[in-house]
Short mmCIF file of N, CA and C in Angstrom, two decimals:
data_model
loop_
_atom_site.label_atom_id
_atom_site.label_comp_id
_atom_site.label_asym_id
_atom_site.label_seq_id
_atom_site.Cartn_x
_atom_site.Cartn_y
_atom_site.Cartn_z
N GLY C 30 0.64 -1.20 -0.07
CA GLY C 30 -0.14 0.10 -0.18
C GLY C 30 0.71 1.30 -0.18
N VAL C 31 0.17 2.49 -0.17
CA VAL C 31 0.79 3.54 -0.08
C VAL C 31 0.08 4.24 0.95
N TRP C 32 0.97 5.00 2.18
CA TRP C 32 0.39 5.20 3.16
C TRP C 32 0.78 6.94 3.16
N VAL C 33 -0.12 7.75 3.94
CA VAL C 33 0.02 9.02 4.58
C VAL C 33 0.14 8.84 6.12
N GLY C 34 1.08 9.12 6.38
CA GLY C 34 0.93 8.47 8.38
C GLY C 34 0.65 7.29 8.66
N ASP C 35 -0.68 7.33 9.40
CA ASP C 35 -1.07 5.66 9.28
C ASP C 35 -2.43 5.55 8.54
N ASP C 36 -2.51 6.16 7.49
CA ASP C 36 -3.61 6.27 6.78
C ASP C 36 -3.29 5.81 5.52
N LYS C 37 -3.98 4.51 4.71
CA LYS C 37 -3.93 4.08 3.71
C LYS C 37 -4.35 4.99 2.25
N VAL C 38 -3.87 5.14 1.55
CA VAL C 38 -4.31 6.26 0.33
C VAL C 38 -4.69 5.77 -1.23
N ALA C 39 -3.53 4.33 -1.21
CA ALA C 39 -3.55 3.72 -2.25
C ALA C 39 -3.22 2.03 -2.17
N ALA C 40 -3.44 1.31 -2.83
CA ALA C 40 -3.11 0.01 -2.89
C ALA C 40 -2.82 -0.73 -4.36
N VAL C 41 -1.54 -1.56 -4.05
CA VAL C 41 -0.85 -2.29 -5.04
C VAL C 41 -1.18 -3.75 -5.13
N GLY C 42 -1.86 -4.36 -5.77
CA GLY C 42 -2.01 -6.00 -5.99
C GLY C 42 -1.84 -6.67 -6.70
N ILE C 43 -1.50 -7.91 -6.32
CA ILE C 43 -0.87 -8.89 -7.57
C ILE C 43 -1.41 -10.37 -7.00
N SER C 44 -1.64 -10.99 -8.36
CA SER C 44 -2.56 -12.55 -8.19
C SER C 44 -1.78 -13.32 -9.31
N SER C 45 -1.77 -14.42 -8.80
CA SER C 45 -1.18 -15.51 -9.52
C SER C 45 -2.19 -17.15 -9.57
N SER C 46 -2.49 -17.51 -10.60
CA SER C 46 -3.50 -18.44 -10.50
C SER C 46 -3.66 -19.10 -11.67
N ARG C 47 -3.24 -20.05 -11.68
CA ARG C 47 -3.35 -21.63 -13.33
C ARG C 47 -2.16 -20.75 -14.07
N TRP C 48 -1.09 -20.42 -13.42
CA TRP C 48 -0.26 -19.77 -14.53
C TRP C 48 -0.56 -18.31 -15.33
N ILE C 49 -1.46 -17.71 -14.58
CA ILE C 49 -1.56 -16.28 -14.90
C ILE C 49 -1.63 -15.66 -13.92
N THR C 50 -0.82 -14.25 -14.33
CA THR C 50 -0.51 -12.96 -13.11
C THR C 50 -1.46 -12.14 -13.54
N THR C 51 -1.94 -11.61 -12.47
CA THR C 51 -2.65 -10.39 -12.83
C THR C 51 -2.38 -9.20 -11.60
N HIS C 52 -2.27 -7.91 -11.97
CA HIS C 52 -1.91 -6.96 -10.98
C HIS C 52 -2.72 -5.66 -11.22
N GLY C 53 -2.88 -5.09 -10.14
CA GLY C 53 -3.46 -3.72 -10.07
C GLY C 53 -3.40 -2.73 -9.33
N PHE C 54 -3.85 -1.74 -9.40
CA PHE C 54 -3.71 -0.57 -8.12
C PHE C 54 -4.85 0.24 -7.88
N ALA C 55 -4.79 0.87 -7.12
CA ALA C 55 -6.33 1.77 -6.77
C ALA C 55 -5.95 2.69 -6.25
N ILE C 56 -6.03 4.12 -6.50
CA ILE C 56 -5.98 5.10 -5.77
C ILE C 56 -7.29 6.05 -5.05
N ASN C 57 -7.02 6.42 -4.11
CA ASN C 57 -8.43 7.11 -3.45
C ASN C 57 -8.44 8.35 -3.76
N VAL C 58 -9.00 8.66 -4.70
CA VAL C 58 -8.77 10.22 -5.04
C VAL C 58 -9.79 11.14 -4.52
N ASP C 59 -11.16 10.57 -4.53
CA ASP C 59 -11.97 11.38 -3.76
C ASP C 59 -13.56 10.62 -3.41
N PRO C 60 -13.21 9.39 -2.65
CA PRO C 60 -14.35 8.74 -2.39
C PRO C 60 -15.15 9.21 -1.09
N ASP C 61 -16.52 8.62 -1.24
CA ASP C 61 -17.08 9.35 0.04
C ASP C 61 -16.57 8.13 1.23
N LEU C 62 -15.51 8.17 2.24
CA LEU C 62 -14.79 7.80 3.18
C LEU C 62 -15.80 6.68 4.03
N ASP C 63 -16.67 7.16 4.19
CA ASP C 63 -17.94 6.52 5.30
C ASP C 63 -17.76 5.20 4.77
N TYR C 64 -17.74 4.58 3.67
CA TYR C 64 -17.97 2.96 3.71
C TYR C 64 -16.85 2.44 3.41
N PHE C 65 -15.75 3.03 4.33
CA PHE C 65 -14.33 2.05 4.77
C PHE C 65 -14.75 2.31 6.22
N ASP C 66 -15.37 0.93 6.30
CA ASP C 66 -15.43 0.84 7.94
C ASP C 66 -14.39 -0.21 8.20
N THR C 67 -13.09 0.67 9.03
CA THR C 67 -12.05 -0.10 9.56
C THR C 67 -12.49 -1.24 10.47
N SER C 68 -13.27 -1.35 11.08
CA SER C 68 -13.82 -2.59 11.72
C SER C 68 -14.20 -3.77 11.11
N VAL C 69 -14.27 -3.63 10.18
CA VAL C 69 -14.10 -4.57 9.02
C VAL C 69 -13.14 -4.67 7.69
N ILE C 70 -12.92 -3.70 7.01
CA ILE C 70 -11.89 -3.85 6.21
C ILE C 70 -10.53 -3.25 7.08
N LEU C 71 -9.49 -3.89 6.92
CA LEU C 71 -8.27 -3.70 7.52
C LEU C 71 -7.29 -3.48 6.54
N PRO C 72 -6.72 -2.05 6.44
CA PRO C 72 -5.70 -1.68 5.56
C PRO C 72 -4.76 -2.45 5.42
N CYS C 73 -4.18 -3.26 4.55
CA CYS C 73 -2.94 -3.97 4.82
C CYS C 73 -3.04 -5.38 5.47
N GLY C 74 -4.38 -5.26 5.92
CA GLY C 74 -4.44 -6.59 7.34
C GLY C 74 -3.51 -5.83 8.35
N ILE C 75 -3.51 -4.77 8.81
CA ILE C 75 -2.63 -3.86 9.52
C ILE C 75 -3.97 -3.30 10.63
N GLU C 76 -4.09 -3.84 11.98
CA GLU C 76 -5.27 -3.24 12.87
C GLU C 76 -4.56 -2.07 13.10
N GLY C 77 -5.87 -0.89 13.51
CA GLY C 77 -5.45 0.33 13.94
C GLY C 77 -4.75 1.44 12.85
N LYS C 78 -4.78 0.93 11.63
CA LYS C 78 -4.67 1.87 10.63
C LYS C 78 -6.03 2.63 9.97
N GLY C 79 -6.02 3.27 9.22
CA GLY C 79 -7.00 4.05 8.72
C GLY C 79 -6.74 4.10 7.36
N VAL C 80 -7.88 4.54 6.52
CA VAL C 80 -8.19 4.73 5.07
C VAL C 80 -8.04 6.40 4.94
N THR C 81 -7.51 6.63 3.81
CA THR C 81 -7.59 8.46 3.69
C THR C 81 -7.53 8.73 2.09
N SER C 82 -7.88 9.64 1.73
CA SER C 82 -7.99 10.15 0.02
C SER C 82 -6.95 11.19 -0.20
N MET C 83 -6.64 11.26 -1.70
CA MET C 83 -5.89 12.19 -1.96
C MET C 83 -6.48 13.46 -1.62
N ALA C 84 -7.96 13.70 -1.93
CA ALA C 84 -8.93 14.86 -1.60
C ALA C 84 -8.68 15.41 -0.43
N LYS C 85 -8.81 14.31 0.43
CA LYS C 85 -9.50 14.88 2.24
C LYS C 85 -7.72 15.07 2.55
N VAL C 86 -6.24 14.43 2.52
CA VAL C 86 -4.99 15.06 2.63
C VAL C 86 -4.87 16.75 1.78
N LEU C 87 -4.90 16.85 0.52
CA LEU C 87 -4.59 18.03 -0.17
C LEU C 87 -5.82 19.03 0.27
N ARG C 88 -7.07 18.70 0.92
CA ARG C 88 -8.04 19.85 1.55
C ARG C 88 -7.18 20.16 2.77
N SER C 89 -6.84 19.30 3.37
CA SER C 89 -5.90 19.67 4.82
C SER C 89 -5.16 20.49 4.95
N ARG C 90 -4.40 20.50 3.71
CA ARG C 90 -3.00 21.49 3.52
C ARG C 90 -3.56 22.58 2.93
N GLY C 91 -4.76 22.58 2.62
CA GLY C 91 -5.20 23.68 1.69
C GLY C 91 -4.90 24.11 -0.01
N ASP C 92 -4.56 22.57 -0.20
CA ASP C 92 -4.13 22.38 -1.76
C ASP C 92 -5.36 22.15 -2.27
N GLN C 93 -5.25 22.52 -3.78
CA GLN C 93 -6.22 21.96 -5.01
C GLN C 93 -6.74 20.83 -4.89
N VAL C 94 -7.79 20.04 -4.95
CA VAL C 94 -7.90 18.76 -5.37
C VAL C 94 -7.96 18.39 -6.66
N PRO C 95 -7.31 17.55 -7.63
CA PRO C 95 -7.44 17.12 -9.11
C PRO C 95 -8.57 16.55 -9.25
N THR C 96 -8.90 16.56 -10.40
CA THR C 96 -10.39 15.57 -10.89
C THR C 96 -9.91 14.41 -11.27
N MET C 97 -10.73 13.55 -11.41
CA MET C 97 -10.64 12.26 -11.57
C MET C 97 -9.70 12.11 -12.99
N GLN C 98 -10.33 13.03 -13.92
CA GLN C 98 -9.93 12.95 -15.21
C GLN C 98 -7.98 13.08 -15.10
N GLN C 99 -8.12 14.27 -14.39
CA GLN C 99 -6.63 14.41 -14.14
C GLN C 99 -5.43 13.84 -13.83
N VAL C 100 -6.28 12.79 -12.65
CA VAL C 100 -5.54 11.68 -11.95
C VAL C 100 -5.42 10.64 -13.56
N GLY C 101 -6.55 10.27 -14.17
CA GLY C 101 -6.28 9.84 -15.32
C GLY C 101 -5.33 9.60 -16.01
N ASP C 102 -5.05 11.02 -16.15
CA ASP C 102 -4.40 11.52 -17.45
C ASP C 102 -2.90 11.42 -16.86
N VAL C 103 -2.83 11.79 -15.67
CA VAL C 103 -1.48 11.55 -15.14
C VAL C 103 -0.68 10.24 -14.97
N VAL C 104 -1.95 9.10 -14.49
CA VAL C 104 -1.23 7.86 -14.51
C VAL C 104 -1.22 7.43 -16.01
N VAL C 105 -1.84 7.38 -16.87
CA VAL C 105 -1.56 7.21 -18.36
C VAL C 105 -0.27 7.41 -18.95
N GLU C 106 -0.12 8.94 -18.68
CA GLU C 106 1.26 9.33 -19.53
C GLU C 106 2.66 8.70 -18.41
N THR C 107 2.26 8.42 -17.08
CA THR C 107 3.30 8.20 -15.73
C THR C 107 3.74 6.48 -16.81
N MET C 108 2.60 6.10 -16.81
CA MET C 108 2.59 4.54 -17.40
C MET C 108 3.49 4.38 -18.70
N GLU C 109 2.90 5.35 -19.72
CA GLU C 109 3.66 5.30 -20.84
C GLU C 109 5.23 5.64 -20.97
N ASP C 110 5.60 6.67 -20.33
CA ASP C 110 6.93 6.83 -19.91
C ASP C 110 7.55 5.73 -19.16
N VAL C 111 6.91 5.35 -18.14
CA VAL C 111 7.84 4.43 -17.39
C VAL C 111 8.19 2.75 -18.15
N PHE C 112 6.81 2.74 -19.07
CA PHE C 112 7.28 1.44 -19.78
C PHE C 112 7.59 1.75 -21.23
N GLY C 113 7.94 2.55 -21.33
CA GLY C 113 8.14 3.01 -23.20
C GLY C 113 7.25 2.64 -23.65
N ILE C 114 5.74 2.88 -23.66
CA ILE C 114 4.78 2.47 -24.67
C ILE C 114 3.75 3.50 -24.63
N ARG C 115 3.29 3.50 -25.85
CA ARG C 115 1.95 4.36 -25.95
C ARG C 115 0.57 3.72 -26.07
N LEU C 116 -0.23 4.22 -25.09
CA LEU C 116 -1.51 3.58 -24.94
C LEU C 116 -2.29 4.44 -26.09
N GLU C 117 -3.23 3.14 -26.41
CA GLU C 117 -4.20 3.63 -27.57
C GLU C 117 -5.46 4.11 -26.39
N HIS C 118 -6.00 5.34 -27.00
CA HIS C 118 -7.49 5.99 -26.03
C HIS C 118 -8.30 5.50 -26.80
N GLY C 119 -9.16 5.07 -26.34
CA GLY C 119 -10.84 4.14 -26.70
C GLY C 119 -11.68 5.22 -25.60
N GLU C 120 -12.58 4.19 -25.33
CA GLU C 120 -13.65 4.62 -24.39
C GLU C 120 -12.92 5.26 -23.22
N SER C 121 -13.31 6.12 -22.59
CA SER C 121 -12.89 6.59 -21.23
C SER C 121 -13.20 5.98 -20.12
N VAL C 122 -12.12 5.26 -19.27
CA VAL C 122 -12.25 4.45 -18.56
C VAL C 122 -12.53 5.36 -16.80
N ARG C 123 -12.33 6.38 -17.12
CA ARG C 123 -12.08 7.26 -15.88
C ARG C 123 -13.36 7.82 -15.64
#
């Protein structure tokens, strides 16, 4: 996971089954955090830790919160740069 203090803001996952590997990541941009009941959901399986979002952290600092589109654009551009690829843009998944 990616942490801001004791709160998780993003997750990275990997799974392998029947010789197929899947992976992914999730970033809490601006979700309704009321749905994250830490009595049921344990961030990274660690008791006593919480969940936060980019929006909550940025607002607490007085910074502007990016839109989902802006975050998605940065993710796509960064993946293209890091992996040396060009992603084809089709229907929006953001």
